[in-house]
Short mmCIF file of C-alpha atoms and ligand atoms in Angstrom, two decimals:
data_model
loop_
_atom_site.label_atom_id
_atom_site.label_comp_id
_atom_site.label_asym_id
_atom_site.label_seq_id
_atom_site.Cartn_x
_atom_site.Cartn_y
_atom_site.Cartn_z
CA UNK S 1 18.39 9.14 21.16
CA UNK S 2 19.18 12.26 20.01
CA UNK S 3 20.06 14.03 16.60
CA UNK S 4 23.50 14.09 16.13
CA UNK S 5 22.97 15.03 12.29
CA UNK S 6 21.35 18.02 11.45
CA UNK S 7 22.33 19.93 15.35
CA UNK S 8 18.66 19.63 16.39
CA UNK S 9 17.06 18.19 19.67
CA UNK S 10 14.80 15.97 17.08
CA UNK S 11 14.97 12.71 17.56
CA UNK S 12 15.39 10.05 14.43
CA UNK S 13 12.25 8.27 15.54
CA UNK S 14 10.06 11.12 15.27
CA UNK S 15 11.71 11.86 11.75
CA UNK S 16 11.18 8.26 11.06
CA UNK S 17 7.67 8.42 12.10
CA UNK S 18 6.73 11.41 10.38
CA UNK S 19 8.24 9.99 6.88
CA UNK S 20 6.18 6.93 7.28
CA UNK S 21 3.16 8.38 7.84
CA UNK S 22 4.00 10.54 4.67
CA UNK S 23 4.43 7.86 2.72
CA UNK S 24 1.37 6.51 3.65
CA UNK S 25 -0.48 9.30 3.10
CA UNK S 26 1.16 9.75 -0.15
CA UNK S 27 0.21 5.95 -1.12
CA UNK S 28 4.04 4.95 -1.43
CA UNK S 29 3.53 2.34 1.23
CA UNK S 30 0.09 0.63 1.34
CA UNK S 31 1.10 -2.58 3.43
CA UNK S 32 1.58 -2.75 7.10
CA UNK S 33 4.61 -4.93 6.03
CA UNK S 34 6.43 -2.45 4.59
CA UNK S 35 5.43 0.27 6.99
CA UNK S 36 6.97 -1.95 9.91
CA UNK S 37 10.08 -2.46 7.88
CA UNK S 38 10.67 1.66 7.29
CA UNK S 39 9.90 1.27 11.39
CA UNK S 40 12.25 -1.00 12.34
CA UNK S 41 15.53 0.16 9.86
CA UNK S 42 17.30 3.44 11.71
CA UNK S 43 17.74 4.43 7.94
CA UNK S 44 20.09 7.84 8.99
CA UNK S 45 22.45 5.09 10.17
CA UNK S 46 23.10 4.40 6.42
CA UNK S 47 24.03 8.11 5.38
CA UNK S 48 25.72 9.23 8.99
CA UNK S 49 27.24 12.04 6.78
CA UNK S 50 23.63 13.72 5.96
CA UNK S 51 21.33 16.14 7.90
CA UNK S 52 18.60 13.99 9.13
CA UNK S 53 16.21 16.65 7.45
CA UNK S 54 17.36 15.14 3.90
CA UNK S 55 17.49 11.24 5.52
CA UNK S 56 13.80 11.43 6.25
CA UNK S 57 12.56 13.72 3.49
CA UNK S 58 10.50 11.62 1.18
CA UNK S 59 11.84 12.34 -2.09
CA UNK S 60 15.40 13.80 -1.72
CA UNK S 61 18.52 11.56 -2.64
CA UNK S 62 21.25 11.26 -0.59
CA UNK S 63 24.42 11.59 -3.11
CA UNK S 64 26.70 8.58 -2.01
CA UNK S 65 29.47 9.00 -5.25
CA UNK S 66 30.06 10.96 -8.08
CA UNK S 67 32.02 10.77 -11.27
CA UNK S 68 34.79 13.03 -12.48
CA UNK S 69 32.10 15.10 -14.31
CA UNK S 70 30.15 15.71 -10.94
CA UNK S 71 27.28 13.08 -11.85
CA UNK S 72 26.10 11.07 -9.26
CA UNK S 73 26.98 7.52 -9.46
CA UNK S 74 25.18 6.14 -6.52
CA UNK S 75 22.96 7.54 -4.19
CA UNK S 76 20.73 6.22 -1.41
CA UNK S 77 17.33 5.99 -3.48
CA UNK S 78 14.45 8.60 -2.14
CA UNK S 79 12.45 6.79 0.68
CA UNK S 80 9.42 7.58 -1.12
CA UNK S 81 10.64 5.08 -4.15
CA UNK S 82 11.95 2.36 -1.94
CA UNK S 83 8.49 2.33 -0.36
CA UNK S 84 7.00 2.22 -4.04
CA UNK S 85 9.21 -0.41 -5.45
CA UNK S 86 9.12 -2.58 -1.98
CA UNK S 87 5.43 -2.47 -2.38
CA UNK S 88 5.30 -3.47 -5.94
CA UNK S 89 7.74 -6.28 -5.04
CA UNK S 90 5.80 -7.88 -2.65
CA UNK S 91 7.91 -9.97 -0.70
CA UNK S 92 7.19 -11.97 2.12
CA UNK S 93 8.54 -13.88 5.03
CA UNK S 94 10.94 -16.44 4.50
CA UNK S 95 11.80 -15.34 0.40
CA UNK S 96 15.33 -15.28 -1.23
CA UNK S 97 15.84 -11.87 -2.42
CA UNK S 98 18.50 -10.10 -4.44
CA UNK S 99 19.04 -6.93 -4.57
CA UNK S 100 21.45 -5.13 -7.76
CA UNK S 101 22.60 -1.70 -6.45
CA UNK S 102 23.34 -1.35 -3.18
CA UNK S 103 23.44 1.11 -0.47
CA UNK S 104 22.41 -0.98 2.49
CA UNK S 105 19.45 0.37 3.88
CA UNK S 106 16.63 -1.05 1.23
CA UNK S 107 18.68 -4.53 1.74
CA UNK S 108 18.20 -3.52 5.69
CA UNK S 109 14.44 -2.99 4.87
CA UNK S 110 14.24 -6.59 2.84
CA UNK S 111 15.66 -8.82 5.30
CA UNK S 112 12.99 -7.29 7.95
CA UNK S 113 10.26 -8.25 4.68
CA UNK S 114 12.32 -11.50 4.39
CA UNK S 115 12.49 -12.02 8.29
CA UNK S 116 14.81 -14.35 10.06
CA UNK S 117 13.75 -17.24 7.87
CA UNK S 118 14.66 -15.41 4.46
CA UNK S 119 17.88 -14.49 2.43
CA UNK S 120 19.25 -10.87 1.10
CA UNK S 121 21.91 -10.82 -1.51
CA UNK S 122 22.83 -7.18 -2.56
CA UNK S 123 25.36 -6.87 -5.21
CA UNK S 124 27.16 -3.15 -6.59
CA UNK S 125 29.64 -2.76 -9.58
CA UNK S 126 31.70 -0.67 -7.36
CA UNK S 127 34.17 -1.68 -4.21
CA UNK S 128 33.62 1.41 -2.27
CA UNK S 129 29.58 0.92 -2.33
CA UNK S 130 29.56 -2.61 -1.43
CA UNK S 131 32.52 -1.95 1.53
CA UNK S 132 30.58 1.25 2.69
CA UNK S 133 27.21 -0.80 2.44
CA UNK S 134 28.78 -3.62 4.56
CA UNK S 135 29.97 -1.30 7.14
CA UNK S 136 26.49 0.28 7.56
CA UNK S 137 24.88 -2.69 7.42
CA UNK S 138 26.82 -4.19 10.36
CA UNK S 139 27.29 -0.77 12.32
CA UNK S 140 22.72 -1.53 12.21
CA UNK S 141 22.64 -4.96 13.00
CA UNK S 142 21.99 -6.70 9.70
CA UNK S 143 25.05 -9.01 9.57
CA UNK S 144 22.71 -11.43 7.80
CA UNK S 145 22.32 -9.99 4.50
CA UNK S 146 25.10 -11.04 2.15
CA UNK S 147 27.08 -7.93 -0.10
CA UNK S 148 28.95 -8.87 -3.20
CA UNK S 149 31.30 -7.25 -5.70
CA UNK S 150 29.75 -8.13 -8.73
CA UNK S 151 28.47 -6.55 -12.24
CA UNK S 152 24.84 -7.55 -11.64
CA UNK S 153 23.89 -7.79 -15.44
CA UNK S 154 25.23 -11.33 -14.63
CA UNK S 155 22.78 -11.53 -11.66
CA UNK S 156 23.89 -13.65 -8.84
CA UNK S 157 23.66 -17.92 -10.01
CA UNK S 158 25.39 -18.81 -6.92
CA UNK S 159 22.26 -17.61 -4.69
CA UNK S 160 19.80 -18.52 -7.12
CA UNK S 161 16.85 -18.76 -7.56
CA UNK S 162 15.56 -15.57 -6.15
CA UNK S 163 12.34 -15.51 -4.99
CA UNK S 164 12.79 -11.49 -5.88
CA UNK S 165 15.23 -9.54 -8.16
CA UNK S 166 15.34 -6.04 -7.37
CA UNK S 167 17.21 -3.38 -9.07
CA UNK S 168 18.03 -0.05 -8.22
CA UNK S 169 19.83 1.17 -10.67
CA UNK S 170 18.24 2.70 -14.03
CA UNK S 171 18.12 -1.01 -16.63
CA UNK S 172 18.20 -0.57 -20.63
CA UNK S 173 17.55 -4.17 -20.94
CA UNK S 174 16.60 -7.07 -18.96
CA UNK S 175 19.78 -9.94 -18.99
CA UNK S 176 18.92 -13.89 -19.31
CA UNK S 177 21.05 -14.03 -15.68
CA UNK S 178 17.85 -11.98 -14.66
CA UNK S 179 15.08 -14.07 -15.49
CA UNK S 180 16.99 -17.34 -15.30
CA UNK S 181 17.95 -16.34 -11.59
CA UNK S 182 14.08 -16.23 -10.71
CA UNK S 183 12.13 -19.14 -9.12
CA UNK S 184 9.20 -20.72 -11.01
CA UNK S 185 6.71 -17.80 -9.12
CA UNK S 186 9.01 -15.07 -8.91
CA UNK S 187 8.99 -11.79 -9.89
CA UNK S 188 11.85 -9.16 -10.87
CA UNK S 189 11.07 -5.49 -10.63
CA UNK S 190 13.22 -3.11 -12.51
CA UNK S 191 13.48 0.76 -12.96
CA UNK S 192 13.60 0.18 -17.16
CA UNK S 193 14.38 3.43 -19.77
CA UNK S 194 13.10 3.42 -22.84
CA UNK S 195 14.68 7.10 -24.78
CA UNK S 196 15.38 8.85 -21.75
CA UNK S 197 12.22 7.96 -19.75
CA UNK S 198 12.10 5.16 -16.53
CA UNK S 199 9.59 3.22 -14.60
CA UNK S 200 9.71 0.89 -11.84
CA UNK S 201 8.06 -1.99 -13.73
CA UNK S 202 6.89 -5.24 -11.64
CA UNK S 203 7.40 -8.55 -13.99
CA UNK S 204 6.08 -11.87 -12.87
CA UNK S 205 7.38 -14.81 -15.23
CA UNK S 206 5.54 -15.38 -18.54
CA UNK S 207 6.66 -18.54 -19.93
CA UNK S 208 10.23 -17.77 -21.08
CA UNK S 209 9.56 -13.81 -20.83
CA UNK S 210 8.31 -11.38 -18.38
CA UNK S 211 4.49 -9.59 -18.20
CA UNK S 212 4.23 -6.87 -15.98
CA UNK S 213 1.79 -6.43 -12.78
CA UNK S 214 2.45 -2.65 -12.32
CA UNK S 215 4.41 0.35 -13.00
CA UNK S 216 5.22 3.68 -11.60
CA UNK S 217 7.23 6.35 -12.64
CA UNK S 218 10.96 5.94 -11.64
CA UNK S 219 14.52 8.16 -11.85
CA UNK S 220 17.84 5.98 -11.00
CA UNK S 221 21.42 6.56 -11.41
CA UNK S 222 22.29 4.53 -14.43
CA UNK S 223 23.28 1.05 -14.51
CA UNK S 224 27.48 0.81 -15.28
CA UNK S 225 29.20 -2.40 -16.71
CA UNK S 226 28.33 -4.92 -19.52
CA UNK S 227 24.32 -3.70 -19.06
CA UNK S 228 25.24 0.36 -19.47
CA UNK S 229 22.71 1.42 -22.50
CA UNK S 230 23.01 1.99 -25.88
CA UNK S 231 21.95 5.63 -26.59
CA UNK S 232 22.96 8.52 -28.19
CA UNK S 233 22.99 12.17 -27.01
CA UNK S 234 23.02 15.09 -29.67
CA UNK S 235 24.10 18.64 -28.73
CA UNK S 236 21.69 20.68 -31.17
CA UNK S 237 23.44 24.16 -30.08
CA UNK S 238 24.58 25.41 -26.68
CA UNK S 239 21.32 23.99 -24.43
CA UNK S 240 19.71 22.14 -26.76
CA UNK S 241 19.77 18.06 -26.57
CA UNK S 242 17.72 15.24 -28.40
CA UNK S 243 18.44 11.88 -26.85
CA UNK S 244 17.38 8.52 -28.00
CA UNK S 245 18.13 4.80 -27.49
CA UNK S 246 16.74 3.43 -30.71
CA UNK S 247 19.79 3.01 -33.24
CA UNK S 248 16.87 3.26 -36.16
CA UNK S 249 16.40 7.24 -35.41
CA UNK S 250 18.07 9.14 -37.58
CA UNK S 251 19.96 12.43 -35.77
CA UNK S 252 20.95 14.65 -37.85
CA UNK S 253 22.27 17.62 -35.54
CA UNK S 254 22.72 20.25 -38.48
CA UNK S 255 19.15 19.73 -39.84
CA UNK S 256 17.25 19.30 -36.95
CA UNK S 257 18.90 22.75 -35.31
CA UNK S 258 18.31 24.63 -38.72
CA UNK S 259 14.96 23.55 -38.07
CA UNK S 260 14.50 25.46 -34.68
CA UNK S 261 15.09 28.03 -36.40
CA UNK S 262 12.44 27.43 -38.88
CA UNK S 263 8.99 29.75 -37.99
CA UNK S 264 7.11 27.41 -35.34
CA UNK S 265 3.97 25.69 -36.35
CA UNK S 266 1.37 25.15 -33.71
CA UNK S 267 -1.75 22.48 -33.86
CA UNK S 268 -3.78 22.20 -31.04
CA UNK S 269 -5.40 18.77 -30.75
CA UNK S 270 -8.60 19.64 -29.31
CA UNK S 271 -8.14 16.50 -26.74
CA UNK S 272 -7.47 16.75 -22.74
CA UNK S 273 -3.79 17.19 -21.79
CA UNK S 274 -2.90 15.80 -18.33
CA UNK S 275 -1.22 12.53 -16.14
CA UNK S 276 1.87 13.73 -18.17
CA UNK S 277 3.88 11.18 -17.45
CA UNK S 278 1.38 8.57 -18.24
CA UNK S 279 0.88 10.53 -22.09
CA UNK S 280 4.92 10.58 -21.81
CA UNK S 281 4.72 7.42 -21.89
CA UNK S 282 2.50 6.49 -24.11
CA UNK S 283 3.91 8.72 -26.93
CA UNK S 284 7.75 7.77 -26.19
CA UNK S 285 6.53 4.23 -27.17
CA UNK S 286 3.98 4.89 -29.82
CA UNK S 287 5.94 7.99 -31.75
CA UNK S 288 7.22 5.91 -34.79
CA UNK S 289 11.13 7.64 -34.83
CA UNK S 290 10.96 9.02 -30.56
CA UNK S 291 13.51 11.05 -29.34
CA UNK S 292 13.37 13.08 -26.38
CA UNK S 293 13.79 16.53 -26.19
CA UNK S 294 15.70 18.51 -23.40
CA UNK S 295 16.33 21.97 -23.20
CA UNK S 296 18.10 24.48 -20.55
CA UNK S 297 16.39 27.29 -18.74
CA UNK S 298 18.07 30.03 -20.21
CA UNK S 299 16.90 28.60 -24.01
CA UNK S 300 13.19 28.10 -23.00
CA UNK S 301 13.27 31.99 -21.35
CA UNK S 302 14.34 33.28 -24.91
CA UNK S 303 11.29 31.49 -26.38
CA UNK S 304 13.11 29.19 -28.85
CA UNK S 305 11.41 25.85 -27.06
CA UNK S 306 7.85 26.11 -25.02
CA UNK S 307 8.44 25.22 -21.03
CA UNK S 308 6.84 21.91 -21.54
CA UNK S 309 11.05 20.69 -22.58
CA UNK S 310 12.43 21.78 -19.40
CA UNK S 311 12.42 18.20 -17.94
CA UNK S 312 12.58 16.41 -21.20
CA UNK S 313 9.57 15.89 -23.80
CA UNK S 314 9.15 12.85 -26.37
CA UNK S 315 9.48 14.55 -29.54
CA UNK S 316 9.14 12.65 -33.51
CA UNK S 317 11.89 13.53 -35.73
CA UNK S 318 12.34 13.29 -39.43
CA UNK S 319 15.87 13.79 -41.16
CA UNK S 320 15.08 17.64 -40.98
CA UNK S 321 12.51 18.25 -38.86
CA UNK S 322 11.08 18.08 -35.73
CA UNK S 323 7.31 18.43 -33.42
CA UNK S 324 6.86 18.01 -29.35
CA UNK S 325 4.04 18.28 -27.37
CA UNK S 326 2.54 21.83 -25.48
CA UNK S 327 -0.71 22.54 -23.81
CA UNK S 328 -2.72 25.70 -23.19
CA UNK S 329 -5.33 26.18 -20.46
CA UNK S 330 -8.61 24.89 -21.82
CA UNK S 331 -11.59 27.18 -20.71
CA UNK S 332 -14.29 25.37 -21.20
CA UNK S 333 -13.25 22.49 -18.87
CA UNK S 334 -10.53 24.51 -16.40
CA UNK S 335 -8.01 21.72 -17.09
CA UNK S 336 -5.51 22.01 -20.42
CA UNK S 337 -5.67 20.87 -24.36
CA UNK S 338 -2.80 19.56 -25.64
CA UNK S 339 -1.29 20.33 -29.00
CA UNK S 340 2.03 19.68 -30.68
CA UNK S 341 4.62 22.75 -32.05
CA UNK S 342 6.38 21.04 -35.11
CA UNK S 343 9.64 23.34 -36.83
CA UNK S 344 11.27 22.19 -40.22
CA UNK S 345 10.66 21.35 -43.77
CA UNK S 346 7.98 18.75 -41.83
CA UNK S 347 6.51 20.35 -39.54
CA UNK S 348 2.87 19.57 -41.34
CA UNK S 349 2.95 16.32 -41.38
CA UNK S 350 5.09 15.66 -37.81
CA UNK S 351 2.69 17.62 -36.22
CA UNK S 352 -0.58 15.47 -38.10
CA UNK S 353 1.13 12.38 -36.80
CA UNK S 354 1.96 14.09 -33.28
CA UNK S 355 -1.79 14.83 -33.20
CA UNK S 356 -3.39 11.77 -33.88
CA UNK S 357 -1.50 10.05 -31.08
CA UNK S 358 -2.80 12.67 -28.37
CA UNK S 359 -5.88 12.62 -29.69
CA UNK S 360 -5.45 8.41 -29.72
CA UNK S 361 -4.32 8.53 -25.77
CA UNK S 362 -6.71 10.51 -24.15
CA UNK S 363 -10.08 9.23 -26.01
CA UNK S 364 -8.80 5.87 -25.29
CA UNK S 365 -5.96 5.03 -22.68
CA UNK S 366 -6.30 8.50 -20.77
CA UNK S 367 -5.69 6.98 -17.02
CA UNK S 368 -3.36 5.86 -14.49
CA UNK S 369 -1.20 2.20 -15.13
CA UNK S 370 -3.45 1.58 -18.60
CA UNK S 371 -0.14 0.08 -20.32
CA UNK S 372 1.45 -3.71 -19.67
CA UNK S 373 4.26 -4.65 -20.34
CA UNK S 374 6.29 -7.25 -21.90
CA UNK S 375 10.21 -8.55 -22.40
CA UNK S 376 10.89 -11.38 -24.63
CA UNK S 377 14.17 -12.65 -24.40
CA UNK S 378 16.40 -14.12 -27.45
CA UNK S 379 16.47 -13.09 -30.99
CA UNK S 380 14.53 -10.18 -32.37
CA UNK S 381 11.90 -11.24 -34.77
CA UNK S 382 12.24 -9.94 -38.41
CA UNK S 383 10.69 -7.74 -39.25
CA UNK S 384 10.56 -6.18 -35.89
CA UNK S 385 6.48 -5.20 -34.74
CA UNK S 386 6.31 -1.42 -35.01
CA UNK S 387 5.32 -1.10 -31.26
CA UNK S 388 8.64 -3.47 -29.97
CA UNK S 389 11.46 -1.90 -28.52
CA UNK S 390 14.64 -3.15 -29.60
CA UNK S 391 17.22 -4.52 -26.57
CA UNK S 392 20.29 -6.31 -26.72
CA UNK S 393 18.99 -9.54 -25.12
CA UNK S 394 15.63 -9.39 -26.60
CA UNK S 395 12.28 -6.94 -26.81
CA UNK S 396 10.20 -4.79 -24.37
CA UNK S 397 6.63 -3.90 -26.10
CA UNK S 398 3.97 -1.91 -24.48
CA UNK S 399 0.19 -2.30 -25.20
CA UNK S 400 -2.29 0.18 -23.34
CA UNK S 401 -5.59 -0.90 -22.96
C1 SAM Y 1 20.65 4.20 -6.55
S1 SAM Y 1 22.08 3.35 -6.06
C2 SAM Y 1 21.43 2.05 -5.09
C3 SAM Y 1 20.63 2.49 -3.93
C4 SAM Y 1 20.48 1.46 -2.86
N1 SAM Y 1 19.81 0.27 -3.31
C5 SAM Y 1 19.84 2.00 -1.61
O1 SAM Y 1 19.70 1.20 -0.70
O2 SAM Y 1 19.54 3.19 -1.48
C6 SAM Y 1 22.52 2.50 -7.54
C7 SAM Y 1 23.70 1.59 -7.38
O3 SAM Y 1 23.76 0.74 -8.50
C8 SAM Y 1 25.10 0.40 -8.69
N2 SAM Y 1 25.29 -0.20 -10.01
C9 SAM Y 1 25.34 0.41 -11.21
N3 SAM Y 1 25.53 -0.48 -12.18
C10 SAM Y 1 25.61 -1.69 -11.58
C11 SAM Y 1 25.82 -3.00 -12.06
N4 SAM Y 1 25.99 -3.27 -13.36
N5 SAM Y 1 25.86 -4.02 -11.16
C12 SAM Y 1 25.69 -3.77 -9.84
N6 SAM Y 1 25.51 -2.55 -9.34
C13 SAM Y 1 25.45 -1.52 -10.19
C14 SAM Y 1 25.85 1.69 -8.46
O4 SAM Y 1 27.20 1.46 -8.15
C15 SAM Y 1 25.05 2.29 -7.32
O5 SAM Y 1 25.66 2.05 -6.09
#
């Protein structure tokens, strides 16, 4: 075979080889199952229209659709996720699977998982995807698995119950369709956001909720239709966002950007700073009133915000004030301190509370996966525990250990 994508002599199999053993290296696929799956699936066959260079890469998207503001809508997920999320969904020969998003080539890779014996549902909000997944999926010889036009926050009862439900699109909450639709055993694993932040979270069934196995960090195109999330997105001044999902928050724009422009108070916690998405994590869920932070380029090169809000940074707010996390190098152990900058009437006691919590993760939960998770669907209960995360079908709390 040759490559008819990129105008190279390379051949897809040695692309597909070389990914593969990438991954592997990498720890994205650990199971020879999975490996032989990413073998067997000719996955440029499912983006013809891309260079094989961006096919095979291990963590570039493939942009599929985009809105009318230029955002992508759907995307063929990075190979290096797939292989993550595949792994953490551990499904074996002969299992019903569905799949919410689709694209056809991670539906290509579960019916190999599945095998002859098994099932593949994949289901998309949007007629174009699901035509333009059934046509790849056919043109690479997996007539088998079943695509459907459906809004997947209703799951899929007519195929039910799923061994696996797998979603590839970015969840806010976790519908009843979801966990009814799974089997006794099964398991559902779901890319959730909690203020701006996502992870591939593996749930196995916990009486009438969810407990999670595993997580990993995760970025999706968000999830359209009666599941889209409840957040809200505040323009502070030109480059200057705070984002947050929890209706309790109070924004208020005109304070909080008065308050950038309030003289900057540093505290440095005198605890180690690193796994930054794991503290991310940790503080987005423990920060009593979390929002997170984003800033442009151009604003963090005049010095208003420190770097660390380039890719978005939980940050505690108060009516008029705000604090985020920084680091500096720490010499004494070559690796970094963290430490919080706090601006506003506040700042004191934002960056106290900011503190403790740093302090709080890395004496105690400072490692890889220390948090479970759990949903638990239905009503709310009053008052709501101060570590729950509020959802329109029920709660998600964290507890690190
Ligand atoms: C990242 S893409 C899916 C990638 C795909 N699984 C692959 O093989 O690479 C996310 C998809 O989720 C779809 N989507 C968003 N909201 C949805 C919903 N409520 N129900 C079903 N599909 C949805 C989008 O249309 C988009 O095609």
């Amino acid at each position: 075979m040759t490559a008819i994508h990129d105008g190279t002599d390379r051949d897809p199999d040695a692309w597909r080889a070389d990914m593969i053993r990438a991954l592997r290296d990498q720890n994205a696929i650990t199971s020879d199952s999975v490996a032989a799956a990413f073998a067997a699936v000719p996955r440029h066959r499912f983006a013809p229209e891309a260079p094989l260079e961006a096919v095979y890469d291990l963590h570039r998207i493939v942009p599929v659709k985009k809105d009318e503001n230029g955002l992508n809508v759907s995307v063929m997920s990075a190979a290096h996720l797939q292989g993550v999320m595949l792994e953490q969904a551990d499904v074996t020969p002969g299992m019903n699977v569905l799949e919410i998003g689709s694209g056809g080539v991670n539906a290509a890779y579960l019916q190999e998982l599945v095998g002859s014996d098994g099932e593949v549902t994949t289901v998309d909000i949007d007629r174009d995807i699901v035509d333009r997944a059934r046509r790849c999926l056919d043109e690479a010889g997996y007539r088998q698995v079943k695509t459907v036009l459906a809004d997947g926050e209703r799951g899929f009862p007519d195929g039910a119950p799923f061994d696996r439900i797998i979603v590839t699109a970015a969840a806010w909450d976790i519908p009843p369709s979801w966990i009814d639709g799974l089997t006794e055993k099964g398991s559902l694993v779901v890319p959730l956001t909690v203020c701006g932040t996502t992870r591939s979270i593996a749930f196995d069934r916990d009486g009438a909720g969810l407990l999670s196995r595993s997580y990993r960090l995760a970025h999706f195109v968000p999830m359209q239709g009666g599941g889209a999330a409840e957040e809200r997105k505040v323009l502070l001044r030109e480059g200057v966002v705070v984002q947050t999902d929890d209706m309790r928050v109070p924004l208020n724009a005109q304070a909080l950007n008065r308050a950038l422009d309030a003289p900057r108070l540093v505290r440095w916690s005198g605890a180690a700073w690193d796994l930054p998405d794991e503290l991310d994590l940790y503080l987005t869920l423990n920060l009593p009133q979390a929002v997170r932070l984003h800033a442009a380029k151009d604003v963090i090169e005049k010095g208003l915000v420190a770097p660390a809000v380039q890719f978005g940074v939980p940050a505690l707010v108060s009516e008029d004030s705000l604090a985020y996390r920084t680091r500096r190098d720490n010499e004494d152990t070559g690796g970094f301190e963290s430490g919080v900058i706090a601006h506003g009437p506040q700042a004191e006691a934002l960056a106290d509370q900011y503190a403790t919590l740093l302090r709080r993760w890395a004496e105690h939960h400072r490692r890889r996966g220390a948090a479970t998770f759990r949903y638990l669907p239905g009503p709310a209960p009053s008052p709501l525990p101060q570590d729950a995360v509020l959802r329109r079908h029920g709660i998600v709390t964290a507890s690190w250990t």
